[in-house]
Amino acid sequence: MKRTYTLVGALLAIVAFGGAVYLYQMDNQLRGGALDDAMEAMLKRTDVDAAIVARAILENHRDTRQIAALWSSLYWGFAWGAAVLSALAGLVLKVESFIPEEKLKRDIAALLTVSAALLVTVSTSGDFQRKWQANRTAAAELERTGYAFLERNGEDPRAFLREVGNSLQKRHLAILGTTESRPPGAPASSTK
């Protein structure tokens, strides 16, 4: 009986890990490198300000894309994992030839059901979806800023830093789940 539990646990771990790796790789492969290539050319310019701003846009864009891929993989991995575990729990209970011993069958189904519930609880309480969407939105805004920067050929480069900062601030506020915002340099409000 212990051997069966170990086998089921090992199979679940392999499926969960494989699914997470697959989702992470799939999400990363959907990204194009056109902006990266164009911004790399801007980094080689002699205009130091343009190169600094190009680096800020490029690095923040890459970071938010990578973080979005991570949260997306976690969110969808947990969601699909919970669905698979729930379905397996029902399958274990209904298929007579899979496990003939009733007690073992109910124990395995209970473990699968509890595991599915834990995946949903962790994903929901961790706000994986909100974190994924906040980073995805920030990456899109930074990409738009990058293309606007390229369109103006790096003219008045420091003006683009405000847009980068705004995108990152909106991302942080979205992750926190708040819309509280204050002007740059304003002191944080004190709470009693």
CSV table of C-alpha atoms in Angstrom, one decimal:
chain,number,residue,atom,x,y,z
A,1,MET,CA,0.0,0.0,0.0
A,2,LYS,CA,2.9,2.4,0.8
A,3,ARG,CA,4.3,1.6,-2.6
A,4,THR,CA,1.1,2.7,-4.3
A,5,TYR,CA,1.0,6.0,-2.4
A,6,THR,CA,4.6,6.6,-3.3
A,7,LEU,CA,4.0,5.8,-6.9
A,8,VAL,CA,0.9,8.1,-7.1
A,9,GLY,CA,2.8,10.9,-5.4
A,10,ALA,CA,5.8,10.6,-7.7
A,11,LEU,CA,3.5,10.6,-10.8
A,12,LEU,CA,1.7,13.7,-9.6
A,13,ALA,CA,5.0,15.5,-8.9
A,14,ILE,CA,6.3,14.6,-12.4
A,15,VAL,CA,3.1,15.7,-14.0
A,16,ALA,CA,3.1,19.0,-12.1
A,17,PHE,CA,6.7,19.7,-12.8
A,18,GLY,CA,6.5,18.8,-16.4
A,19,GLY,CA,3.4,21.0,-16.8
A,20,ALA,CA,5.0,24.0,-15.2
A,21,VAL,CA,8.1,23.7,-17.4
A,22,TYR,CA,6.0,23.2,-20.5
A,23,LEU,CA,3.9,26.3,-19.7
A,24,TYR,CA,7.0,28.4,-18.9
A,25,GLN,CA,8.7,27.4,-22.1
A,26,MET,CA,5.6,28.0,-24.2
A,27,ASP,CA,5.1,31.4,-22.7
A,28,ASN,CA,8.7,32.4,-23.4
A,29,GLN,CA,8.6,31.2,-27.0
A,30,LEU,CA,5.7,33.5,-27.8
A,31,ARG,CA,7.8,36.6,-27.3
A,32,GLY,CA,9.4,38.3,-30.3
A,33,GLY,CA,12.8,39.9,-30.2
A,34,ALA,CA,12.2,42.8,-32.6
A,35,LEU,CA,12.2,45.5,-29.9
A,36,ASP,CA,15.2,43.9,-28.2
A,37,ASP,CA,17.2,44.0,-31.5
A,38,ALA,CA,16.2,47.6,-32.3
A,39,MET,CA,17.0,48.8,-28.7
A,40,GLU,CA,20.4,47.0,-28.8
A,41,ALA,CA,21.3,49.2,-31.8
A,42,MET,CA,20.4,52.3,-29.7
A,43,LEU,CA,22.7,51.2,-27.0
A,44,LYS,CA,25.7,51.5,-29.4
A,45,ARG,CA,25.0,55.1,-30.1
A,46,THR,CA,27.4,57.8,-29.0
A,47,ASP,CA,24.6,59.8,-27.4
A,48,VAL,CA,25.0,58.8,-23.7
A,49,ASP,CA,21.5,59.9,-22.7
A,50,ALA,CA,19.9,57.9,-25.4
A,51,ALA,CA,21.9,54.9,-24.5
A,52,ILE,CA,21.0,55.2,-20.8
A,53,VAL,CA,17.3,55.5,-21.6
A,54,ALA,CA,17.4,52.7,-24.2
A,55,ARG,CA,19.0,50.5,-21.5
A,56,ALA,CA,16.3,51.4,-18.9
A,57,ILE,CA,13.5,50.6,-21.4
A,58,LEU,CA,15.1,47.4,-22.6
A,59,GLU,CA,16.1,46.0,-19.2
A,60,ASN,CA,12.7,46.8,-17.6
A,61,HIS,CA,10.9,45.4,-20.6
A,62,ARG,CA,12.9,42.1,-20.4
A,63,ASP,CA,12.4,41.9,-16.7
A,64,THR,CA,8.6,42.4,-16.8
A,65,ARG,CA,8.3,39.9,-19.7
A,66,GLN,CA,10.2,37.3,-17.7
A,67,ILE,CA,8.3,37.9,-14.5
A,68,ALA,CA,5.0,37.8,-16.5
A,69,ALA,CA,6.0,34.4,-17.9
A,70,LEU,CA,6.8,33.1,-14.4
A,71,TRP,CA,3.5,34.2,-12.9
A,72,SER,CA,1.6,33.0,-16.0
A,73,SER,CA,3.2,29.6,-15.7
A,74,LEU,CA,2.4,29.4,-12.0
A,75,TYR,CA,-1.2,30.6,-12.4
A,76,TRP,CA,-2.0,28.3,-15.3
A,77,GLY,CA,0.0,25.4,-14.0
A,78,PHE,CA,-1.9,25.6,-10.7
A,79,ALA,CA,-5.3,26.0,-12.5
A,80,TRP,CA,-4.6,23.0,-14.9
A,81,GLY,CA,-3.1,21.0,-12.1
A,82,ALA,CA,-6.2,21.4,-9.9
A,83,ALA,CA,-8.4,20.4,-12.8
A,84,VAL,CA,-6.4,17.3,-13.6
A,85,LEU,CA,-6.2,16.3,-9.9
A,86,SER,CA,-10.0,16.8,-9.5
A,87,ALA,CA,-10.7,14.7,-12.6
A,88,LEU,CA,-8.3,12.0,-11.4
A,89,ALA,CA,-10.0,11.8,-8.1
A,90,GLY,CA,-13.3,11.1,-9.8
A,91,LEU,CA,-11.7,8.6,-12.1
A,92,VAL,CA,-10.1,6.7,-9.3
A,93,LEU,CA,-13.5,6.4,-7.5
A,94,LYS,CA,-15.5,5.4,-10.6
A,95,VAL,CA,-13.2,3.0,-12.5
A,96,GLU,CA,-13.5,-0.4,-10.8
A,97,SER,CA,-10.5,-2.1,-12.4
A,98,PHE,CA,-8.0,0.7,-11.6
A,99,ILE,CA,-7.8,0.0,-7.9
A,100,PRO,CA,-9.9,-2.9,-6.6
A,101,GLU,CA,-9.4,-2.2,-2.9
A,102,GLU,CA,-12.1,0.3,-1.8
A,103,LYS,CA,-10.2,1.7,1.2
A,104,LEU,CA,-7.1,2.5,-0.9
A,105,LYS,CA,-9.3,3.9,-3.7
A,106,ARG,CA,-11.0,6.4,-1.3
A,107,ASP,CA,-7.7,7.4,0.2
A,108,ILE,CA,-6.1,8.1,-3.1
A,109,ALA,CA,-9.2,10.1,-4.3
A,110,ALA,CA,-9.2,12.1,-1.0
A,111,LEU,CA,-5.5,12.9,-1.5
A,112,LEU,CA,-6.1,14.0,-5.1
A,113,THR,CA,-9.0,16.2,-4.0
A,114,VAL,CA,-7.2,17.8,-1.2
A,115,SER,CA,-4.2,18.5,-3.5
A,116,ALA,CA,-6.5,20.1,-6.0
A,117,ALA,CA,-8.1,22.3,-3.3
A,118,LEU,CA,-4.6,23.3,-2.1
A,119,LEU,CA,-3.5,24.3,-5.6
A,120,VAL,CA,-6.6,26.5,-6.0
A,121,THR,CA,-6.2,28.0,-2.6
A,122,VAL,CA,-2.5,28.9,-3.0
A,123,SER,CA,-3.0,30.3,-6.5
A,124,THR,CA,-6.0,32.4,-5.4
A,125,SER,CA,-4.6,33.6,-2.1
A,126,GLY,CA,-1.2,34.4,-3.8
A,127,ASP,CA,-3.0,36.5,-6.4
A,128,PHE,CA,-1.0,34.7,-9.2
A,129,GLN,CA,-3.5,35.9,-11.9
A,130,ARG,CA,-3.3,39.6,-10.8
A,131,LYS,CA,0.6,39.5,-10.7
A,132,TRP,CA,0.7,37.8,-14.1
A,133,GLN,CA,-1.7,40.4,-15.6
A,134,ALA,CA,0.1,43.4,-14.0
A,135,ASN,CA,3.4,42.3,-15.4
A,136,ARG,CA,2.0,41.5,-18.8
A,137,THR,CA,0.4,45.0,-18.9
A,138,ALA,CA,3.6,46.7,-17.8
A,139,ALA,CA,5.6,44.8,-20.5
A,140,ALA,CA,3.1,46.0,-23.1
A,141,GLU,CA,3.4,49.6,-21.9
A,142,LEU,CA,7.2,49.4,-21.9
A,143,GLU,CA,7.1,47.9,-25.4
A,144,ARG,CA,5.0,50.8,-26.6
A,145,THR,CA,7.3,53.3,-24.9
A,146,GLY,CA,10.3,51.5,-26.6
A,147,TYR,CA,8.7,51.9,-30.0
A,148,ALA,CA,7.9,55.5,-29.4
A,149,PHE,CA,11.5,56.1,-28.3
A,150,LEU,CA,12.7,54.4,-31.5
A,151,GLU,CA,10.2,56.3,-33.7
A,152,ARG,CA,11.7,59.6,-32.3
A,153,ASN,CA,15.2,58.2,-32.9
A,154,GLY,CA,16.2,58.8,-29.3
A,155,GLU,CA,15.3,62.6,-29.5
A,156,ASP,CA,14.9,64.1,-26.1
A,157,PRO,CA,15.6,60.7,-24.5
A,158,ARG,CA,15.1,61.7,-20.8
A,159,ALA,CA,11.5,62.5,-21.5
A,160,PHE,CA,10.8,58.8,-21.9
A,161,LEU,CA,12.0,58.0,-18.3
A,162,ARG,CA,8.7,59.4,-17.0
A,163,GLU,CA,6.7,56.9,-19.1
A,164,VAL,CA,9.0,54.0,-17.8
A,165,GLY,CA,8.5,55.1,-14.3
A,166,ASN,CA,4.7,55.4,-14.7
A,167,SER,CA,4.5,51.9,-16.2
A,168,LEU,CA,6.5,50.4,-13.3
A,169,GLN,CA,4.5,52.3,-10.7
A,170,LYS,CA,1.2,51.1,-12.2
A,171,ARG,CA,2.6,47.6,-12.2
A,172,HIS,CA,3.5,47.8,-8.5
A,173,LEU,CA,0.1,49.3,-7.7
A,174,ALA,CA,-1.7,46.5,-9.7
A,175,ILE,CA,0.3,43.8,-7.9
A,176,LEU,CA,-0.6,45.3,-4.5
A,177,GLY,CA,-4.3,45.6,-5.7
A,178,THR,CA,-4.5,49.3,-4.9
A,179,THR,CA,-5.0,52.4,-7.0
A,180,GLU,CA,-3.5,54.7,-4.4
A,181,SER,CA,-1.0,56.9,-6.1
A,182,ARG,CA,0.8,60.1,-5.1
A,183,PRO,CA,2.7,62.6,-7.2
A,184,PRO,CA,6.5,62.0,-7.4
A,185,GLY,CA,8.3,63.4,-4.4
A,186,ALA,CA,5.1,63.6,-2.3
A,187,PRO,CA,5.5,62.1,1.2
A,188,ALA,CA,3.6,58.9,2.0
A,189,SER,CA,0.4,59.5,4.0
A,190,SER,CA,0.7,58.5,7.6
A,191,THR,CA,-1.9,56.2,9.1
A,192,LYS,CA,-2.7,56.1,12.8
